[in-house]
Short mmCIF file of C-alpha atoms and ligand atoms in Angstrom, two decimals:
data_model
loop_
_atom_site.label_atom_id
_atom_site.label_comp_id
_atom_site.label_asym_id
_atom_site.label_seq_id
_atom_site.Cartn_x
_atom_site.Cartn_y
_atom_site.Cartn_z
CA MET Z 1 -57.67 15.99 -43.60
CA VAL Z 2 -57.61 15.55 -47.39
CA ASP Z 3 -54.11 14.70 -48.65
CA ILE Z 4 -54.01 16.76 -51.84
CA GLY Z 5 -50.21 16.99 -51.62
CA PRO Z 6 -47.93 20.01 -52.12
CA PRO Z 7 -48.33 22.37 -55.10
CA PRO Z 8 -46.98 20.28 -57.99
CA GLU Z 9 -43.72 21.37 -59.63
CA CYS Z 10 -44.98 20.59 -63.15
CA TRP Z 11 -47.85 23.11 -62.90
CA THR Z 12 -46.96 26.75 -63.56
CA ARG Z 13 -50.07 27.95 -65.41
CA ARG Z 14 -52.15 30.85 -64.23
CA HIS Z 15 -54.93 30.08 -66.72
CA LEU Z 16 -56.74 27.12 -68.21
CA LEU Z 17 -57.60 28.16 -71.75
CA GLY Z 18 -57.70 24.84 -73.60
CA LEU Z 19 -56.42 21.27 -73.69
CA GLU Z 20 -54.55 21.81 -76.93
CA GLU Z 21 -51.67 23.54 -75.11
CA LEU Z 22 -51.53 21.17 -72.10
CA SER Z 23 -49.04 18.31 -71.91
CA ALA Z 24 -50.07 14.74 -71.09
CA GLU Z 25 -48.35 15.26 -67.72
CA GLU Z 26 -50.47 18.35 -66.94
CA ILE Z 27 -53.70 16.61 -67.96
CA THR Z 28 -52.82 13.58 -65.83
CA LEU Z 29 -52.03 15.86 -62.89
CA ILE Z 30 -55.48 17.50 -63.09
CA LEU Z 31 -57.18 14.09 -63.32
CA ASP Z 32 -55.18 12.71 -60.37
CA LYS Z 33 -56.04 15.71 -58.18
CA ALA Z 34 -59.70 15.52 -59.27
CA MET Z 35 -59.78 11.89 -58.07
CA VAL Z 36 -58.48 12.98 -54.65
CA PHE Z 37 -61.23 15.60 -54.42
CA LYS Z 38 -63.87 13.10 -55.62
CA GLU Z 39 -62.82 10.50 -53.04
CA ALA Z 40 -62.94 13.13 -50.28
CA MET Z 41 -66.44 14.22 -51.33
CA THR Z 42 -67.61 10.61 -51.65
CA ALA Z 43 -66.35 10.04 -48.09
CA GLY Z 44 -68.59 12.88 -46.93
CA ARG Z 45 -66.16 15.83 -46.94
CA LYS Z 46 -68.24 18.69 -48.33
CA LYS Z 47 -65.71 21.42 -47.48
CA ILE Z 48 -61.99 21.31 -48.28
CA PRO Z 49 -60.90 24.89 -47.50
CA LEU Z 50 -57.84 25.22 -49.73
CA LEU Z 51 -58.96 28.48 -51.38
CA THR Z 52 -60.24 30.39 -48.36
CA GLY Z 53 -60.02 34.12 -49.03
CA LYS Z 54 -60.11 33.73 -52.83
CA THR Z 55 -62.99 35.01 -54.97
CA CYS Z 56 -64.20 33.41 -58.21
CA VAL Z 57 -66.60 35.10 -60.63
CA ASN Z 58 -68.72 33.34 -63.26
CA LEU Z 59 -68.79 35.53 -66.37
CA PHE Z 60 -71.25 33.65 -68.58
CA PHE Z 61 -72.53 35.14 -71.84
CA GLU Z 62 -74.18 31.88 -72.94
CA ASN Z 63 -76.66 29.71 -71.05
CA SER Z 64 -75.43 26.90 -68.85
CA THR Z 65 -76.73 24.45 -66.28
CA ARG Z 66 -73.87 22.03 -65.55
CA THR Z 67 -70.75 24.16 -66.05
CA ARG Z 68 -71.90 27.27 -64.23
CA THR Z 69 -73.40 25.39 -61.27
CA SER Z 70 -70.47 23.03 -60.86
CA PHE Z 71 -67.89 25.85 -60.97
CA THR Z 72 -69.86 27.59 -58.20
CA LEU Z 73 -70.08 24.38 -56.17
CA ALA Z 74 -66.40 23.60 -56.74
CA ALA Z 75 -65.28 27.06 -55.59
CA ARG Z 76 -67.53 26.96 -52.50
CA ARG Z 77 -66.34 23.48 -51.54
CA LEU Z 78 -62.80 24.86 -51.61
CA GLY Z 79 -63.87 27.69 -49.32
CA ALA Z 80 -63.71 30.44 -51.96
CA ASP Z 81 -66.31 33.18 -52.32
CA THR Z 82 -68.31 33.19 -55.56
CA LEU Z 83 -69.94 35.88 -57.66
CA ASP Z 84 -72.38 35.42 -60.52
CA PHE Z 85 -72.20 38.12 -63.18
CA SER Z 86 -75.41 38.74 -65.11
CA ALA Z 87 -74.67 40.28 -68.52
CA SER Z 88 -78.28 41.30 -69.17
CA THR Z 89 -78.53 43.45 -66.01
CA SER Z 90 -74.97 44.81 -66.16
CA SER Z 91 -73.63 48.12 -67.48
CA LEU Z 92 -72.69 46.40 -70.74
CA SER Z 93 -76.14 47.61 -71.83
CA LYS Z 94 -74.91 51.21 -71.27
CA GLY Z 95 -71.99 50.75 -73.65
CA GLU Z 96 -69.25 49.60 -71.27
CA THR Z 97 -66.82 47.33 -73.09
CA PHE Z 98 -66.29 43.68 -72.28
CA ILE Z 99 -62.66 44.30 -71.20
CA ASP Z 100 -63.60 47.31 -69.04
CA THR Z 101 -66.28 45.19 -67.39
CA ALA Z 102 -63.77 42.43 -66.64
CA LYS Z 103 -61.15 44.93 -65.38
CA ASN Z 104 -63.71 46.48 -63.03
CA LEU Z 105 -64.55 43.07 -61.59
CA GLU Z 106 -60.85 42.38 -61.14
CA ALA Z 107 -60.41 45.74 -59.40
CA MET Z 108 -62.88 44.53 -56.77
CA GLY Z 109 -60.44 41.78 -55.82
CA VAL Z 110 -61.52 38.83 -57.99
CA ASP Z 111 -58.89 36.07 -58.18
CA VAL Z 112 -60.42 33.80 -60.86
CA VAL Z 113 -62.66 34.63 -63.83
CA VAL Z 114 -64.57 31.69 -65.30
CA VAL Z 115 -65.76 32.80 -68.73
CA ARG Z 116 -68.18 31.40 -71.31
CA HIS Z 117 -68.69 33.34 -74.52
CA ARG Z 118 -69.89 32.62 -78.04
CA THR Z 119 -66.72 34.13 -79.57
CA PRO Z 120 -63.68 31.85 -79.88
CA GLY Z 121 -60.61 33.39 -78.20
CA THR Z 122 -62.52 35.37 -75.56
CA PRO Z 123 -60.72 33.64 -72.65
CA GLN Z 124 -57.35 34.32 -74.31
CA LEU Z 125 -58.30 37.98 -74.71
CA LEU Z 126 -59.17 38.21 -71.02
CA ALA Z 127 -55.95 36.44 -70.02
CA GLN Z 128 -54.00 39.04 -71.99
CA ASN Z 129 -55.77 41.91 -70.22
CA LEU Z 130 -56.17 40.71 -66.62
CA ARG Z 131 -53.71 39.83 -63.88
CA CYS Z 132 -56.05 37.26 -62.28
CA SER Z 133 -56.57 33.68 -63.44
CA VAL Z 134 -58.89 32.94 -66.37
CA ILE Z 135 -60.64 29.62 -66.95
CA ASN Z 136 -62.32 28.85 -70.26
CA ALA Z 137 -65.85 27.51 -69.64
CA GLY Z 138 -66.55 27.30 -73.39
CA ASP Z 139 -65.63 29.75 -76.18
CA GLY Z 140 -67.88 29.26 -79.18
CA PRO Z 141 -66.90 26.12 -81.08
CA HIS Z 142 -63.23 26.41 -79.99
CA GLU Z 143 -62.68 24.62 -76.64
CA HIS Z 144 -64.42 23.53 -73.43
CA PRO Z 145 -61.44 22.21 -71.49
CA THR Z 146 -63.13 21.25 -68.22
CA GLN Z 147 -65.77 19.30 -70.18
CA GLY Z 148 -63.00 17.43 -72.01
CA LEU Z 149 -61.29 16.73 -68.68
CA LEU Z 150 -64.41 15.40 -66.98
CA ASP Z 151 -65.21 13.19 -69.97
CA ILE Z 152 -61.68 11.78 -69.92
CA MET Z 153 -61.77 11.38 -66.11
CA THR Z 154 -64.97 9.31 -66.46
CA ILE Z 155 -63.39 7.04 -69.08
CA ARG Z 156 -60.17 6.66 -67.06
CA GLU Z 157 -62.12 5.86 -63.89
CA ARG Z 158 -64.11 3.13 -65.65
CA ARG Z 159 -61.26 1.69 -67.74
CA GLY Z 160 -58.12 2.49 -65.74
CA SER Z 161 -56.26 3.97 -68.72
CA LEU Z 162 -56.91 5.72 -72.03
CA LYS Z 163 -54.08 3.93 -73.81
CA GLY Z 164 -55.29 1.79 -76.69
CA LEU Z 165 -58.98 2.65 -76.28
CA THR Z 166 -61.07 3.65 -79.30
CA VAL Z 167 -63.29 6.61 -78.47
CA ALA Z 168 -65.90 7.83 -80.97
CA LEU Z 169 -67.28 11.37 -80.83
CA VAL Z 170 -70.63 11.30 -82.62
CA GLY Z 171 -72.74 14.16 -83.93
CA ASP Z 172 -72.04 17.82 -84.57
CA ILE Z 173 -68.24 17.80 -84.69
CA ALA Z 174 -68.07 21.01 -86.73
CA HIS Z 175 -69.59 23.22 -84.03
CA SER Z 176 -68.56 21.33 -80.89
CA ARG Z 177 -66.04 22.79 -78.44
CA THR Z 178 -66.45 19.60 -76.42
CA ALA Z 179 -65.29 17.59 -79.44
CA ARG Z 180 -62.15 19.70 -79.81
CA SER Z 181 -61.17 19.51 -76.14
CA ASN Z 182 -61.84 15.75 -76.14
CA ILE Z 183 -59.74 15.25 -79.27
CA TRP Z 184 -56.69 17.05 -77.84
CA GLY Z 185 -56.95 15.38 -74.43
CA LEU Z 186 -57.75 11.87 -75.62
CA LYS Z 187 -54.95 11.83 -78.17
CA LYS Z 188 -52.38 13.07 -75.65
CA LEU Z 189 -53.34 10.24 -73.29
CA GLY Z 190 -53.01 7.58 -76.00
CA ALA Z 191 -56.58 6.91 -77.19
CA HIS Z 192 -57.57 6.40 -80.83
CA VAL Z 193 -60.25 8.96 -81.73
CA ILE Z 194 -62.99 8.61 -84.36
CA VAL Z 195 -65.22 11.55 -85.28
CA CYS Z 196 -68.54 10.41 -86.76
CA GLY Z 197 -71.57 12.23 -88.15
CA PRO Z 198 -73.08 13.63 -91.36
CA SER Z 199 -70.54 14.78 -93.97
CA THR Z 200 -71.76 18.36 -93.48
CA LEU Z 201 -70.62 18.20 -89.83
CA VAL Z 202 -67.48 16.03 -90.08
CA SER Z 203 -64.50 17.22 -92.11
CA PRO Z 204 -62.09 14.72 -93.71
CA ARG Z 205 -59.33 17.12 -92.64
CA TRP Z 206 -59.37 15.58 -89.17
CA ALA Z 207 -57.29 12.81 -90.71
CA GLU Z 208 -54.43 15.35 -91.02
CA ILE Z 209 -53.93 15.16 -87.25
CA ASP Z 210 -54.44 11.41 -87.05
CA VAL Z 211 -58.12 11.48 -86.11
CA GLU Z 212 -60.21 8.91 -87.99
CA TYR Z 213 -63.45 10.14 -89.52
CA SER Z 214 -66.58 8.23 -90.49
CA TYR Z 215 -70.00 9.12 -91.83
CA SER Z 216 -71.54 5.81 -90.72
CA LEU Z 217 -72.25 5.13 -87.05
CA ASP Z 218 -73.34 1.58 -87.85
CA ASP Z 219 -69.94 0.83 -89.45
CA ILE Z 220 -67.86 1.88 -86.43
CA LEU Z 221 -70.07 0.53 -83.61
CA PRO Z 222 -68.52 -2.97 -83.33
CA ARG Z 223 -64.99 -1.62 -82.67
CA VAL Z 224 -65.48 1.32 -80.31
CA ASP Z 225 -64.91 1.20 -76.54
CA VAL Z 226 -66.54 4.55 -75.73
CA LEU Z 227 -69.25 6.58 -77.49
CA ASN Z 228 -69.52 10.27 -76.62
CA LEU Z 229 -72.81 11.52 -78.09
CA LEU Z 230 -72.73 15.23 -78.91
CA ARG Z 231 -75.70 17.53 -79.26
CA ILE Z 232 -76.51 19.13 -82.63
CA GLN Z 233 -75.71 22.80 -82.00
CA PHE Z 234 -78.48 24.42 -84.05
CA GLU Z 235 -77.74 27.75 -82.34
CA ARG Z 236 -74.31 27.89 -84.08
CA GLN Z 237 -75.56 27.04 -87.59
CA PHE Z 238 -76.66 29.36 -90.36
CA SER Z 239 -78.29 26.58 -92.41
CA ARG Z 240 -79.51 23.10 -91.56
CA PRO Z 241 -76.74 20.53 -92.00
CA PHE Z 242 -79.22 17.73 -92.81
CA PRO Z 243 -82.75 17.61 -94.30
CA SER Z 244 -84.59 16.84 -91.03
CA VAL Z 245 -84.00 15.81 -87.43
CA ARG Z 246 -85.91 12.62 -88.30
CA GLU Z 247 -83.34 11.75 -90.97
CA TYR Z 248 -80.46 12.49 -88.56
CA ALA Z 249 -82.09 10.31 -85.92
CA HIS Z 250 -82.49 7.46 -88.41
CA LEU Z 251 -78.74 7.42 -89.08
CA TYR Z 252 -77.16 8.54 -85.79
CA THR Z 253 -79.47 8.15 -82.77
CA MET Z 254 -77.95 5.69 -80.31
CA ASP Z 255 -80.80 3.33 -79.54
CA ALA Z 256 -81.25 -0.25 -78.27
CA GLN Z 257 -80.80 -1.77 -81.75
CA ARG Z 258 -77.48 0.00 -82.20
CA LEU Z 259 -76.41 -0.82 -78.64
CA ALA Z 260 -76.80 -4.51 -79.52
CA LYS Z 261 -74.08 -4.08 -82.20
CA THR Z 262 -71.48 -2.72 -79.75
CA LYS Z 263 -68.95 -4.42 -77.48
CA ASP Z 264 -70.48 -5.87 -74.28
CA ASP Z 265 -68.71 -3.29 -72.10
CA ILE Z 266 -69.39 -0.21 -74.25
CA LEU Z 267 -69.36 3.04 -72.26
CA ILE Z 268 -71.94 5.67 -73.26
CA LEU Z 269 -71.17 9.33 -72.53
CA ALA Z 270 -72.90 12.60 -73.40
CA PRO Z 271 -71.75 16.04 -72.32
CA GLY Z 272 -75.32 17.33 -71.93
CA PRO Z 273 -77.69 18.85 -72.39
CA ILE Z 274 -79.07 15.75 -74.11
CA ASN Z 275 -81.92 15.87 -76.59
CA ARG Z 276 -83.67 12.59 -75.89
CA GLY Z 277 -84.60 10.86 -79.13
CA VAL Z 278 -82.10 12.82 -81.24
CA GLU Z 279 -78.56 11.85 -80.22
CA VAL Z 280 -79.65 9.14 -77.78
CA THR Z 281 -82.88 7.39 -76.76
CA PRO Z 282 -84.01 7.40 -73.10
CA GLU Z 283 -83.43 3.63 -72.76
CA VAL Z 284 -79.75 4.08 -73.66
CA ALA Z 285 -79.24 7.38 -71.82
CA ASP Z 286 -80.67 5.87 -68.63
CA GLY Z 287 -79.37 2.33 -69.21
CA SER Z 288 -76.60 0.32 -67.58
CA HIS Z 289 -73.90 1.36 -70.07
CA SER Z 290 -74.48 5.08 -69.52
CA ALA Z 291 -72.16 7.17 -67.33
CA ILE Z 292 -73.88 10.46 -68.16
CA LEU Z 293 -74.66 11.49 -64.58
CA GLU Z 294 -71.27 10.22 -63.41
CA GLN Z 295 -69.77 12.75 -65.84
CA VAL Z 296 -71.69 15.49 -64.04
CA THR Z 297 -70.45 14.30 -60.63
CA ASN Z 298 -66.89 14.23 -61.96
CA GLY Z 299 -67.35 17.77 -63.28
CA VAL Z 300 -67.37 19.17 -59.75
CA ALA Z 301 -64.16 17.31 -58.85
CA VAL Z 302 -62.40 18.36 -62.07
CA ARG Z 303 -63.33 22.01 -61.50
CA MET Z 304 -62.09 21.83 -57.90
CA ALA Z 305 -58.75 20.53 -59.19
CA VAL Z 306 -58.50 23.23 -61.87
CA LEU Z 307 -59.43 26.04 -59.46
CA TRP Z 308 -56.93 24.77 -56.90
CA LEU Z 309 -54.16 24.59 -59.51
CA VAL Z 310 -54.68 27.99 -61.17
CA ALA Z 311 -55.54 29.95 -58.01
CA GLY Z 312 -53.08 28.19 -55.72
CA GLU Z 313 -49.43 28.96 -55.16
CA ARG Z 314 -48.05 27.39 -58.35
CA GLY Z 315 -50.72 29.04 -60.47
CA LYS Z 316 -48.95 32.38 -60.10
CA GLY Z 317 -46.47 31.39 -62.78
CA GLU Z 318 -46.53 31.74 -66.54
CA GLY Z 319 -49.69 32.48 -68.43
CA GLY Z 320 -49.57 29.36 -70.57
CA CYS Z 321 -50.14 29.99 -74.26
CA VAL Z 322 -50.62 33.71 -73.72
CA ALA Z 323 -47.24 34.09 -72.05
CA ALA Z 324 -45.71 32.08 -74.87
CA GLY Z 325 -47.02 34.67 -77.31
CA LEU Z 326 -49.29 32.28 -79.17
CA ALA Z 327 -52.51 33.62 -80.57
CA PRO Z 328 -55.65 31.64 -79.73
CA ARG Z 329 -56.17 29.00 -82.35
CA CYS Z 330 -59.54 27.90 -83.60
CA SER Z 331 -59.07 24.96 -85.87
CA SER Z 332 -60.72 25.35 -89.27
CA ILE Z 333 -61.74 21.69 -89.20
N1 LIG I 1 -71.96 20.32 -70.93
C1 LIG I 1 -72.19 21.64 -70.70
O1 LIG I 1 -71.35 22.49 -70.95
O2 LIG I 1 -73.42 21.88 -70.17
P1 LIG I 1 -73.97 23.34 -69.82
O3 LIG I 1 -74.13 24.07 -71.13
O4 LIG I 1 -75.29 23.10 -69.14
O5 LIG I 1 -72.97 24.02 -68.94
#
């Protein structure tokens, strides 16, 4: 039997909407539980039926490979039933509203809605209108909390602790929900965070919340412990933030020459999907410093932990930031 322990006293949230509102204790709890699930799966336990009788629906309005699949796997490994909602073949095309659609799914007995949407605040809106649990699987450029958690889990697993580490997020900071969730989570656990990229994609205002910013990857390389290489989100941009992909690659692609300037034990992460040759070259993405596929493995464990916490006994409590009356916040930086 897997010893996941009793429902933790410190967890009372029904939803996971972002890492900005979580405490360091709550983040650590999720990571600790994810490790228990990972160890059980590594030992060959494919089914841990802690959510038998629950139903989780994936409500994805943007494409996904990793997040959607791993939420489905995580729910099934916990013994829950899963549903995949297809927006393009649904009655949304007949004029039904987004909230009516979600309420109808809930009326069929859904316990957890996992939502991805291009509009920031969509998960908060659902949480305000549904009685079931809502998990944010990415809302525009706002937050992607389970991605932040799995990135942080991978760093913690490799390094033991986040305290005192310097973690650089490189690339399209302006449009990246992964960057925001990483920033909140990493800072709460004691890491120093640098955001790095072209000046059109990195605001100096990050310094206002004690996040260092840099426009030069080559300058910061010698002092970073972890590099998290973010994709340029062309789909969220109205105009090109740099003259050409070739110019971006010249300044920011993590390649073998740049790797030689880093610490010997540098850890290379990328949330995926990766564009080989743009944010990272194949030799680095597939090299010995890379933990990119380990991140994906950890994603299943993190999502099992989150599903167990929000849909389990303690998850029937307060609604987190919604219950506290706070509007969803999408940082202007
Ligand atoms: N990292 C991530 O969110 O990947 P997907 O878009 O494939 O889910």
